[in-house]
Coordinates of C-alpha atoms and ligand atoms in Angstrom, one line a residue:
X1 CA 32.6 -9.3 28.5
X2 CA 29.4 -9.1 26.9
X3 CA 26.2 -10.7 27.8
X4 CA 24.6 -13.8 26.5
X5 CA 21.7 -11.3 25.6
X6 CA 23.5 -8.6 24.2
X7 CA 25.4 -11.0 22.0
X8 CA 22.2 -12.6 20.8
X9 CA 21.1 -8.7 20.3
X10 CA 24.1 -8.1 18.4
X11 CA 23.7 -11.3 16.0
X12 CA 19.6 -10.6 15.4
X13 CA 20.8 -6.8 14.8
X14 CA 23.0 -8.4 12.1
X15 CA 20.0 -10.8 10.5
X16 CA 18.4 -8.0 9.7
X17 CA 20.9 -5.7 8.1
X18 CA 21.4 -9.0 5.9
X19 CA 17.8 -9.0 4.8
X20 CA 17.3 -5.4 4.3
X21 CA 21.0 -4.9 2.4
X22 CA 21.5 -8.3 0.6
X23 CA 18.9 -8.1 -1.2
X24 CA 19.6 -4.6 -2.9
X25 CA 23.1 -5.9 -3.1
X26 CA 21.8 -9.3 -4.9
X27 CA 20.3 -6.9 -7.6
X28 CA 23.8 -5.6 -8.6
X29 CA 24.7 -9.1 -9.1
X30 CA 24.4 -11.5 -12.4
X31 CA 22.7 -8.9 -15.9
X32 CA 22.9 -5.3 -15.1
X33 CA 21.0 -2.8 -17.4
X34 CA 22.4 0.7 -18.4
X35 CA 23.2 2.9 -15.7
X36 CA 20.8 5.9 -15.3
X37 CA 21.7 9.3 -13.5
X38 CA 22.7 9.3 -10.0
X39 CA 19.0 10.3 -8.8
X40 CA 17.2 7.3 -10.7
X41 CA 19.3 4.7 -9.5
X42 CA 19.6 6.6 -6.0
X43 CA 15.5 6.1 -6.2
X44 CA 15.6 2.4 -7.2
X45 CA 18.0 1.7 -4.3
X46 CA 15.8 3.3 -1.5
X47 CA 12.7 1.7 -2.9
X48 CA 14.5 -1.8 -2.5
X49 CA 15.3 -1.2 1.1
X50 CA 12.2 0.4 2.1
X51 CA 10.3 -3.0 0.9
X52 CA 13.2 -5.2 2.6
X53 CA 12.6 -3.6 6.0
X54 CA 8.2 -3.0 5.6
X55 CA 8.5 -6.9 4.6
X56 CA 10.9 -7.8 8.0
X57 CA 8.2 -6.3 10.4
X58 CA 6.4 -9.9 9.7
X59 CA 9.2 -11.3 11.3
X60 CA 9.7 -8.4 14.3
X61 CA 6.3 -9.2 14.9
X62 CA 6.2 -13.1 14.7
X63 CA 6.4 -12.9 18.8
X64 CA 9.3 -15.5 18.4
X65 CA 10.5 -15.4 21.5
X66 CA 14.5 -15.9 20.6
X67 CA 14.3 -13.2 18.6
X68 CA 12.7 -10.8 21.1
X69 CA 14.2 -12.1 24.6
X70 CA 17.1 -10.0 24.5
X71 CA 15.1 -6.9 24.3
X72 CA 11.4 -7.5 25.6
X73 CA 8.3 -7.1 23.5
X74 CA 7.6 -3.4 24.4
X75 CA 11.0 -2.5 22.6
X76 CA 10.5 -4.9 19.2
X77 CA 6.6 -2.8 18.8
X78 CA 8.5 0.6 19.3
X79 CA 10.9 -0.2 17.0
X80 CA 8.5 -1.7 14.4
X81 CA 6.7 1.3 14.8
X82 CA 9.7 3.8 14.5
X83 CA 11.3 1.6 11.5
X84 CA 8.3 1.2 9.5
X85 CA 8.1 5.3 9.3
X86 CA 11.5 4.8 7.9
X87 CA 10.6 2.2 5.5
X88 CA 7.7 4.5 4.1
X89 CA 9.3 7.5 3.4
X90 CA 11.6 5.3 2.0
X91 CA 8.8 4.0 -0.8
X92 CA 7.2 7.3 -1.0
X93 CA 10.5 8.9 -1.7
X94 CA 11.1 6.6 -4.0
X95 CA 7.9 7.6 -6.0
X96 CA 8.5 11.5 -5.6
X97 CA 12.0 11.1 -7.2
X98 CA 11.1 8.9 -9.4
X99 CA 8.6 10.8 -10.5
X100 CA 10.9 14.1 -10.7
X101 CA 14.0 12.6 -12.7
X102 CA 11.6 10.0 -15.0
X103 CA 8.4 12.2 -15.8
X104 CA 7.2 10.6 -18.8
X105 CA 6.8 7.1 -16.0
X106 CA 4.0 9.1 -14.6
X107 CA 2.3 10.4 -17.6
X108 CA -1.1 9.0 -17.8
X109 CA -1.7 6.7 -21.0
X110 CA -4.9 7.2 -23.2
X111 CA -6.7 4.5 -21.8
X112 CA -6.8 2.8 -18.6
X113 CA -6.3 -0.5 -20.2
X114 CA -3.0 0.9 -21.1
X115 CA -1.5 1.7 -17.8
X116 CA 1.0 -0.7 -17.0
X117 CA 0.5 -3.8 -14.3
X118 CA 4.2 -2.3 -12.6
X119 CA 2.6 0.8 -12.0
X120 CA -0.9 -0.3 -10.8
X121 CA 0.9 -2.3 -8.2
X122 CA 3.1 0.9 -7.4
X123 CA 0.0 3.3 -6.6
X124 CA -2.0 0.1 -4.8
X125 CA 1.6 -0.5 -2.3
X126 CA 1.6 3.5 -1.6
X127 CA -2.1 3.9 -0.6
X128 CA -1.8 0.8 1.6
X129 CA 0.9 1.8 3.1
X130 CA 0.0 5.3 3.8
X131 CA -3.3 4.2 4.8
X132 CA -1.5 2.3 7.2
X133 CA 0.7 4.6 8.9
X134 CA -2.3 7.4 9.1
X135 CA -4.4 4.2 10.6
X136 CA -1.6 3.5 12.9
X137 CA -0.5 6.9 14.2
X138 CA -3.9 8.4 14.4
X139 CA -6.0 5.5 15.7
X140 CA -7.9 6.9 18.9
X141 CA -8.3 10.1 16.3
X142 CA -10.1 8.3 13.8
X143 CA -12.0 6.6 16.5
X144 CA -10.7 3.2 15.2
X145 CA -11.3 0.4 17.6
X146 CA -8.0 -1.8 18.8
X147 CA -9.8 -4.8 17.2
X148 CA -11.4 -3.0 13.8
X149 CA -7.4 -1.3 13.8
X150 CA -5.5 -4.7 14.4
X151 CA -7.6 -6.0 11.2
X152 CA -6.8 -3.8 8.7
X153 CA -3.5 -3.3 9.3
X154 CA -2.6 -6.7 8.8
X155 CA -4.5 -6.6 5.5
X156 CA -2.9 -3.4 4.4
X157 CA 0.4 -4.5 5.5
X158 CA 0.1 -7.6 3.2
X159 CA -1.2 -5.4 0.0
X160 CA 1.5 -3.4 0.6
X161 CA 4.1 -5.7 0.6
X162 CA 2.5 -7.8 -2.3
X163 CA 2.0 -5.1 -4.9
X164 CA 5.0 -3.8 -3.7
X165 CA 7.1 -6.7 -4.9
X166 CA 4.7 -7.5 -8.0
X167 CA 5.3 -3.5 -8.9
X168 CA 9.2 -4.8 -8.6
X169 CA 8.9 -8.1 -10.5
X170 CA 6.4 -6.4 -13.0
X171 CA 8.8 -3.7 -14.1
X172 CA 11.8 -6.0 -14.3
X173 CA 14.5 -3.2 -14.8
X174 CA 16.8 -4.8 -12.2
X175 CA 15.4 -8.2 -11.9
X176 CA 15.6 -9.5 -15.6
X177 CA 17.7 -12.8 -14.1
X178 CA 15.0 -15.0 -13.4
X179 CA 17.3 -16.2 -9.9
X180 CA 16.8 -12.2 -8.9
X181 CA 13.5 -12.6 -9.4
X182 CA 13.2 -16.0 -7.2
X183 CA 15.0 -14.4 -4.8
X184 CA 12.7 -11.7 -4.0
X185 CA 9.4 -14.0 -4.4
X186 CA 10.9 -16.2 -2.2
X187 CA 11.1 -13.7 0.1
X188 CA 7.9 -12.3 0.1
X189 CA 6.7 -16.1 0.8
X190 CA 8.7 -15.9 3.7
X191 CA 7.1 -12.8 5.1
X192 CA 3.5 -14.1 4.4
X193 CA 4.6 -17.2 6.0
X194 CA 5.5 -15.5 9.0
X195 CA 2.2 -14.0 9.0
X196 CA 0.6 -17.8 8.5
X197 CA 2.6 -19.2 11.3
X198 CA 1.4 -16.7 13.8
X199 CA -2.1 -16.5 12.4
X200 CA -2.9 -20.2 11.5
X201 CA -0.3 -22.7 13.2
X202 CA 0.5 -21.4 16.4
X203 CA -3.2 -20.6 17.4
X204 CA -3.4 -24.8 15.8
X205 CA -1.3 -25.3 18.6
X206 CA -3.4 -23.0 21.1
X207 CA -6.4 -24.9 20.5
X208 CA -4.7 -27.6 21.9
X209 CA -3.7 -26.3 25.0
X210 CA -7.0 -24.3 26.3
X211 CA -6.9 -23.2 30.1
X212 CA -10.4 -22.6 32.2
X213 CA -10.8 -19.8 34.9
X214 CA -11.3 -21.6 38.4
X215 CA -11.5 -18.4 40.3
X216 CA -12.8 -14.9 39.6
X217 CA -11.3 -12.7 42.3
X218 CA -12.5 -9.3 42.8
X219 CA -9.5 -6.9 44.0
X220 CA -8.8 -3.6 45.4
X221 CA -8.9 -0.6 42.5
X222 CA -11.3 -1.7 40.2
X223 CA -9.4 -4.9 39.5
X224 CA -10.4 -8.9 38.8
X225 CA -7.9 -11.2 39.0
X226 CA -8.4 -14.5 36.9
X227 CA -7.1 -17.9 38.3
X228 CA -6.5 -20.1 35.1
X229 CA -5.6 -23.6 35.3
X230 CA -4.3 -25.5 32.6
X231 CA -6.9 -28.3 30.9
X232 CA -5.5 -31.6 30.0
X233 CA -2.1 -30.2 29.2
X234 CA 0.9 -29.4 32.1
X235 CA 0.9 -25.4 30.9
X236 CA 4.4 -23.5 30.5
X237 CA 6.6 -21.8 33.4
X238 CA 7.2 -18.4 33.3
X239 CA 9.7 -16.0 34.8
X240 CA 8.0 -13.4 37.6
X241 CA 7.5 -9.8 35.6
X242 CA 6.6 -12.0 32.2
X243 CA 3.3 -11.7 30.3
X244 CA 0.6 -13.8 28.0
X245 CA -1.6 -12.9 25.4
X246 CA -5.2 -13.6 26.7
X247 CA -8.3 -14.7 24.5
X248 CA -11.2 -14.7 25.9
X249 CA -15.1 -15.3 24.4
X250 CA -13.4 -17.0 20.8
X251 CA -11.1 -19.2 19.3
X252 CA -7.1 -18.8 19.5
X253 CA -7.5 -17.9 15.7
X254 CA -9.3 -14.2 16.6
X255 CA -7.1 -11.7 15.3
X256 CA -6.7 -9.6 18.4
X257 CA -5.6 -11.5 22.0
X258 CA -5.0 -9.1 25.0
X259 CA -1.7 -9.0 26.6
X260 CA -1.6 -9.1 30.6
X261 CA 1.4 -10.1 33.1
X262 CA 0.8 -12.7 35.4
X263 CA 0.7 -11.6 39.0
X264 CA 0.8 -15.2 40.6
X265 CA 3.9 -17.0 41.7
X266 CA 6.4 -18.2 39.6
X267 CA 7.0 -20.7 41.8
X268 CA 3.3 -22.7 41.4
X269 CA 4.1 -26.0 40.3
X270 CA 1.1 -27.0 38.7
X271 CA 0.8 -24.7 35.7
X272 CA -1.7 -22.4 37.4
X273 CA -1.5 -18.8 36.5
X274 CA -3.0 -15.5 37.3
X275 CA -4.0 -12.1 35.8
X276 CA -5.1 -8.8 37.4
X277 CA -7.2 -7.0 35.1
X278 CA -7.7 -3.4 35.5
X279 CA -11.1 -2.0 33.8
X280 CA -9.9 0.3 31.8
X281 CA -11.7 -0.2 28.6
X282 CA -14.2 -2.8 26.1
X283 CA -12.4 -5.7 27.0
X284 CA -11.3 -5.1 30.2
X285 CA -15.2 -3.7 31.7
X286 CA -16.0 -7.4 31.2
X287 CA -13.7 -9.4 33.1
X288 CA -15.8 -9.4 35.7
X289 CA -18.5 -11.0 33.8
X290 CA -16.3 -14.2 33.3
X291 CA -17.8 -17.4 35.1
X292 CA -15.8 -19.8 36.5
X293 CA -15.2 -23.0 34.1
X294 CA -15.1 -20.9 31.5
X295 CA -12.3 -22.1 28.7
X296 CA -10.1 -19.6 27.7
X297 CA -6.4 -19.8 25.5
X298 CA -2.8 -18.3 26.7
X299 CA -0.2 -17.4 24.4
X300 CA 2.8 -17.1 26.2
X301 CA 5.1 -16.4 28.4
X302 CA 6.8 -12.8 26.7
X303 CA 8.9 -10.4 27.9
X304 CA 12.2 -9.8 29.3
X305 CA 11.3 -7.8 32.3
X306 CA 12.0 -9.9 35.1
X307 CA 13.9 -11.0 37.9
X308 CA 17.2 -13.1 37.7
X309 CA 20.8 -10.2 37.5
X310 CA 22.5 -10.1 40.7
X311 CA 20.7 -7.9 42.6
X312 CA 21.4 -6.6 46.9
X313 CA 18.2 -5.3 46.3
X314 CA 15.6 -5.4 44.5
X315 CA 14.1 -1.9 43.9
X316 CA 10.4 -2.5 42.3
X317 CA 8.4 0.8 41.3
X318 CA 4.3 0.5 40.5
X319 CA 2.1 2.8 39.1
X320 CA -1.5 1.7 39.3
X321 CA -1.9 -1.7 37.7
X322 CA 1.5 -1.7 37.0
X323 CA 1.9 -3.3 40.6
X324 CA 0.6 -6.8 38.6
X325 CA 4.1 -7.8 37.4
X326 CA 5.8 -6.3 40.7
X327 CA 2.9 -9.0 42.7
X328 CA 4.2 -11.7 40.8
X329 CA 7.8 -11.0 41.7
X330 CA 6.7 -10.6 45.5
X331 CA 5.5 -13.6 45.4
X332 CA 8.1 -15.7 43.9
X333 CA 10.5 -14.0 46.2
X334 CA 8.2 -15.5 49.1
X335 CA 7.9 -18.6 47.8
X336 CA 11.8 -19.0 47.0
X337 CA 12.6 -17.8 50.6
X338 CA 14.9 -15.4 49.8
X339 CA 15.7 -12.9 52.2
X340 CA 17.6 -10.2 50.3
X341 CA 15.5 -6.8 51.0
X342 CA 13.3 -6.2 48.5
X343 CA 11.3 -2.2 48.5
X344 CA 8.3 -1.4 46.6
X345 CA 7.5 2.2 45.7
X346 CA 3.7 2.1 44.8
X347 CA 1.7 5.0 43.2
X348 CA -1.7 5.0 44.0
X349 CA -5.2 7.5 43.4
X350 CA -5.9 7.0 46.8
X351 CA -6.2 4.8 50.0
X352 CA -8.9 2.3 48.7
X353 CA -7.9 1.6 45.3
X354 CA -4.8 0.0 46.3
X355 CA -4.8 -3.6 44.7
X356 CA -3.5 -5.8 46.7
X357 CA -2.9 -3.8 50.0
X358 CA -3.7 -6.0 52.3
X359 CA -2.0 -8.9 50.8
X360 CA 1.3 -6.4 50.9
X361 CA 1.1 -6.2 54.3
X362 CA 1.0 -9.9 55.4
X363 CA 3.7 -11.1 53.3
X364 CA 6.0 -8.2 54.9
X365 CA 6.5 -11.7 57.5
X366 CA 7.4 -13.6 54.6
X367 CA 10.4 -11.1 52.9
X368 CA 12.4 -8.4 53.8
X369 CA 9.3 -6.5 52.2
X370 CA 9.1 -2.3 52.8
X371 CA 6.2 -1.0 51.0
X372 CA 6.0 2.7 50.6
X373 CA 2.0 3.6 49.5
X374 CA 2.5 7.0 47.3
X375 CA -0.9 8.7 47.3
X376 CA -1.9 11.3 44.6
X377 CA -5.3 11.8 46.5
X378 CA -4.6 11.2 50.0
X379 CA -6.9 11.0 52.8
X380 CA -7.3 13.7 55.7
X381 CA -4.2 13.1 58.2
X382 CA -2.1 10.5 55.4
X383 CA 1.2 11.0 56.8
X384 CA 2.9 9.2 54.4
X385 CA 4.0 10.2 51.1
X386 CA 1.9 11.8 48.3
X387 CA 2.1 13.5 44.7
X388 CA 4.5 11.4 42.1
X389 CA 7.4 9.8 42.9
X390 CA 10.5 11.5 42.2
X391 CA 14.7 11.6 42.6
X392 CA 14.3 12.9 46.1
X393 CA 11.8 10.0 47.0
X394 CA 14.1 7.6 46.3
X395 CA 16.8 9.4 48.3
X396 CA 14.3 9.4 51.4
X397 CA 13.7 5.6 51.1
X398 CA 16.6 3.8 49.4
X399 CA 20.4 3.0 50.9
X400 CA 22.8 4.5 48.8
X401 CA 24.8 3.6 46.7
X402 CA 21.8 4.2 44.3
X403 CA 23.4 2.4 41.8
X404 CA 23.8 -0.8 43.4
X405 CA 20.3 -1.8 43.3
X406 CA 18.3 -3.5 40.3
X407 CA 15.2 -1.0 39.4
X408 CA 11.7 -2.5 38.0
X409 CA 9.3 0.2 36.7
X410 CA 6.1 -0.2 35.6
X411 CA 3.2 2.3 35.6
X412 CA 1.7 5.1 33.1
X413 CA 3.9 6.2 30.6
X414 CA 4.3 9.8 31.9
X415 CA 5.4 8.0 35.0
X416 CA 7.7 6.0 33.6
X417 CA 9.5 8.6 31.6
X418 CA 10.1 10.9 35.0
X419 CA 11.3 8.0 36.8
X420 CA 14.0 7.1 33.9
X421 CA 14.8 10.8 34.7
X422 CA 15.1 10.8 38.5
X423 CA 17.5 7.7 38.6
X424 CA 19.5 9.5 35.7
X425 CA 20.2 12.2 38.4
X426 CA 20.9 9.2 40.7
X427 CA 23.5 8.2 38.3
X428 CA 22.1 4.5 38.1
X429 CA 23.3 3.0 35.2
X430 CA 20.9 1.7 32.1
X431 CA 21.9 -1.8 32.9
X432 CA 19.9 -1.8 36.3
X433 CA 17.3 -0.4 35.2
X434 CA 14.5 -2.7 33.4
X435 CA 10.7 -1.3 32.4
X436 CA 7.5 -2.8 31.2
X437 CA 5.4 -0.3 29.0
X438 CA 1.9 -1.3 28.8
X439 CA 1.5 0.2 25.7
X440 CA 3.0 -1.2 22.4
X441 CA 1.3 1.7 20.2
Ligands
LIG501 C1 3.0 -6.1 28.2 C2 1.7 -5.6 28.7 C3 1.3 -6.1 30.0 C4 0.0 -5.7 30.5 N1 -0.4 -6.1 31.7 C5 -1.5 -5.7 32.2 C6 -2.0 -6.2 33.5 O1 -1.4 -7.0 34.1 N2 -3.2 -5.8 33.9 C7 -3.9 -4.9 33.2 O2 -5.0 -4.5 33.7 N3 -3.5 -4.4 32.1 C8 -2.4 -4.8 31.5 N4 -1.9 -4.3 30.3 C9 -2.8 -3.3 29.6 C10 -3.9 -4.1 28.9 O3 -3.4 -4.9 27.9 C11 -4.9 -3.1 28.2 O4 -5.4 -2.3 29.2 C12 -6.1 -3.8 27.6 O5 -5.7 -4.6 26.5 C13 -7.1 -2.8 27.1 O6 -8.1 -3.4 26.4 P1 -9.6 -2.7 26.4 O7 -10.2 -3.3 25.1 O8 -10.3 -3.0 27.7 O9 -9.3 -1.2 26.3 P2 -9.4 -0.2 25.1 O10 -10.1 1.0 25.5 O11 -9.9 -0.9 23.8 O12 -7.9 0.1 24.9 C14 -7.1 0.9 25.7 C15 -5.7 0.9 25.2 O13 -5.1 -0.3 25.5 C16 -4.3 -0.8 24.4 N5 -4.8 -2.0 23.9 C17 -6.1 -2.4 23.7 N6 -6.2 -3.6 23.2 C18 -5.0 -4.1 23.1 C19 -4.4 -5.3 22.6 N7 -5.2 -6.3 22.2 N8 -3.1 -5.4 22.6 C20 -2.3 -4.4 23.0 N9 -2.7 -3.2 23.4 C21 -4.1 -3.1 23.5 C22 -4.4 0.3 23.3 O14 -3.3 1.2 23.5 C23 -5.6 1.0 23.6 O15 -5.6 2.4 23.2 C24 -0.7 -4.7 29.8 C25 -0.3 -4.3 28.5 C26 0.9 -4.7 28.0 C27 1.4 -4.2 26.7

């Protein structure tokens, strides 16, 4: 039988067929003009959908959290990454025939006054939106900050998706029933209201709900850990392995907020929460610098990496400050008193950069806890096990049946992919197997 998730995967899958097909379908409805050749209308077509699906990533990336549950937020950015590629070759292609079957579209007019408005708005879409993927792909290339990025793509994204559909209403070949288009205006003011909603009401919300930072904890590995307790408001409960978006120094309406897990309990009744923040760049070398008191704004929680299938045991594999979502788990395990064995592979540089070592150790009394410490730089005489953790770790430190166990990896991504590799060769299905990627670009 399928899954209360999978079902609700299957029925979002089929939203957004509906919006990218009905509306190309909607255009064959109601006054039709003369067919053209095969390539023309084969042009038009792909055009139509490559605007349906750029104009549904304001939706995919609304962070609506019924839409993304059954797949986790990491998943929704890789596939609005992967689809908007689609959706531009779509338009470009779209312009290349186009401009192969119908050359005298493309021939320039005598004066620029001449050139049509249908046509301005088709060159403005293209540069957007090839501005945008170029901006998008080749980001740390062009030296683009995250922040000076995140900016302008939301800008280009909305120029391209406005000219785009005034290029469409403006040259009217298919849309000459006013309903057709209505129908596409409408949508478009359904995109940019997604984009509103995110940008303008929820943060209207945030500002309600601030949090302030009651402890600044230095950890282990080059880490702070940021106690937040909620301010005049009860907070939200999450599930152990979840994240929030974190603002910090602004307003809930700055465009960019950082995304962390929470490493605290679950289990904490009275809406505190926690971060662990590794330095690892701008944002993250000033954490440190955060006083206590100071107000700060949580979106959240996200995610469906967590806790919560039937499980004998729970298998939890860290890399670095990956162990921040794994913590969290720990510690709601503890809290809940549950006594089913729980094993945590950690990858570490070396002995004193492990986060949270010593706080492992004493809650081994709490759980069936076994931690195995995985060094790549151990220390003279480490007994224990070193290098990167592979198929034939896991054989050395887990019962089998391998596949019997739920898996929990989080780490770098190079680590990630060789661990979805050794439990392949371990034959553990894909359902038991659930990931966090800390990277959504
Ligand atoms: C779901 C999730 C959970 C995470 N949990 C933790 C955690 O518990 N502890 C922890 O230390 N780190 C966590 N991270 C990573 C953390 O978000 C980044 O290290 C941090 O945002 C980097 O910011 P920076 O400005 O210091 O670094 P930069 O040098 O500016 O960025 C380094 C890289 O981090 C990514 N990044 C930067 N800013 C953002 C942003 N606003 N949104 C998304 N990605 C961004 C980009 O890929 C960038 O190339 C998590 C990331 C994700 C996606």
């Amino acid at each position: 039988m399928m899954s209360r998730y999978a079902m609700q995967g299957a029925a979002w899958v089929a939203v957004y067929l509906l919006f990218v097909l009905a509306p190309m379908i909607a255009m064959l409805a109601g006054t039709l003009p003369p067919a053209r050749d095969f390539w023309t209308e084969f042009a038009v077509a792909i055009g139509y959908s490559g605007l349906g699906m750029m104009g549904l990533q304001f939706g995919l990336t609304a962070r609506f959290r019924f839409v993304t549950r059954p797949w986790g937020e990491d998943v929704i950015y890789h596939f609005h990454r992967q689809i908007s590629q689609i959706a531009v070759v779509l338009v470009v292609a779209h312009a290349l025939i186009m401009s192969a079957t119908r050359p005298e579209m493309f021939a320039l007019p005598g004066a620029i006054g001449d050139i049509p408005w249908g046509a301005v708005f088709a060159f403005a879409s293209i540069f957007a939106l090839v501005a945008l993927v170029v901006a998008a792909l080749w980001r740390v290339r062009l030296g683009l900050s995250y922040e000076l990025w995140h900016a302008s793509h939301i800008v280009l994204a909305v120029v391209a998706v406005v000219a785009g559909v005034a290029h469409m209403v403006g040259w009217a070949f298919y849309l000459s029933d006013p309903w057709k288009r209505g129908l596409w205006i409408g949508l478009t003011i359904l995109w940019i209201g997604l984009l509103a909603y995110v940008r303008i009401v929820k943060p209207l919300f945030m500002l309600r709900r601030p949090y302030r930072v009651v402890e600044v904890r230095r950890e282990r590995g080059d880490t702070t850990t940021l106690v937040m307790q909620p301010n005049g408001h009860p907070g939200f409960r999450f599930s152990p392995g979840q994240f929030g978006w974190l603002t910090l120094w602004g307003s809930p309406f700055k465009i960019t907020g950082h995304p962390f897990s929470f490493s605290s309990s679950a289990e904490a009744r009275d809406g505190r929460v926690e971060m662990s923040i590794r330095n690892l760049g701008d944002f993250t070398s000033r954490i440190g610098e955060v006083p206590a008191g100071q107000r700060v704004y949580l979106d959240g929680p996200y995610g469906a990496f967590t806790i919560g299938n039937p499980a004998d045991m729970h298998v939890l594999v860290a890399g670095g400050v990956g162990i921040t979502p794994m913590m969290s788990m720990i510690r709601t395990l503890a809290d809940r008193g549950d006594r089913r064995p729980v094993i945590l592979l950690y990858g570490s540089k070396d002995w004193d950069s492990i986060t949270f070592r010593e706080e492992l150790e004493a809650l081994k009394a709490r759980l069936d806890l076994t931690v195995v410490h995985v060094l790549s730089k151990p220390p003279a005489g480490w007994t224990g096990e070193r290098g990167h953790i592979t198929a034939d770790l896991f054989r050395r430190h887990l019962p089998s049946p391998y596949a019997d166990h739920e898996y929990f990896i989080c780490g770098p991504g190079p680590m990630m992919d060789a661990i979805e590799k050794a439990l392949g060769e371990l034959r553990v299905p894909l359902s038991k197997y659930h990931s966090e990627r800390y990277s959504f670009v």
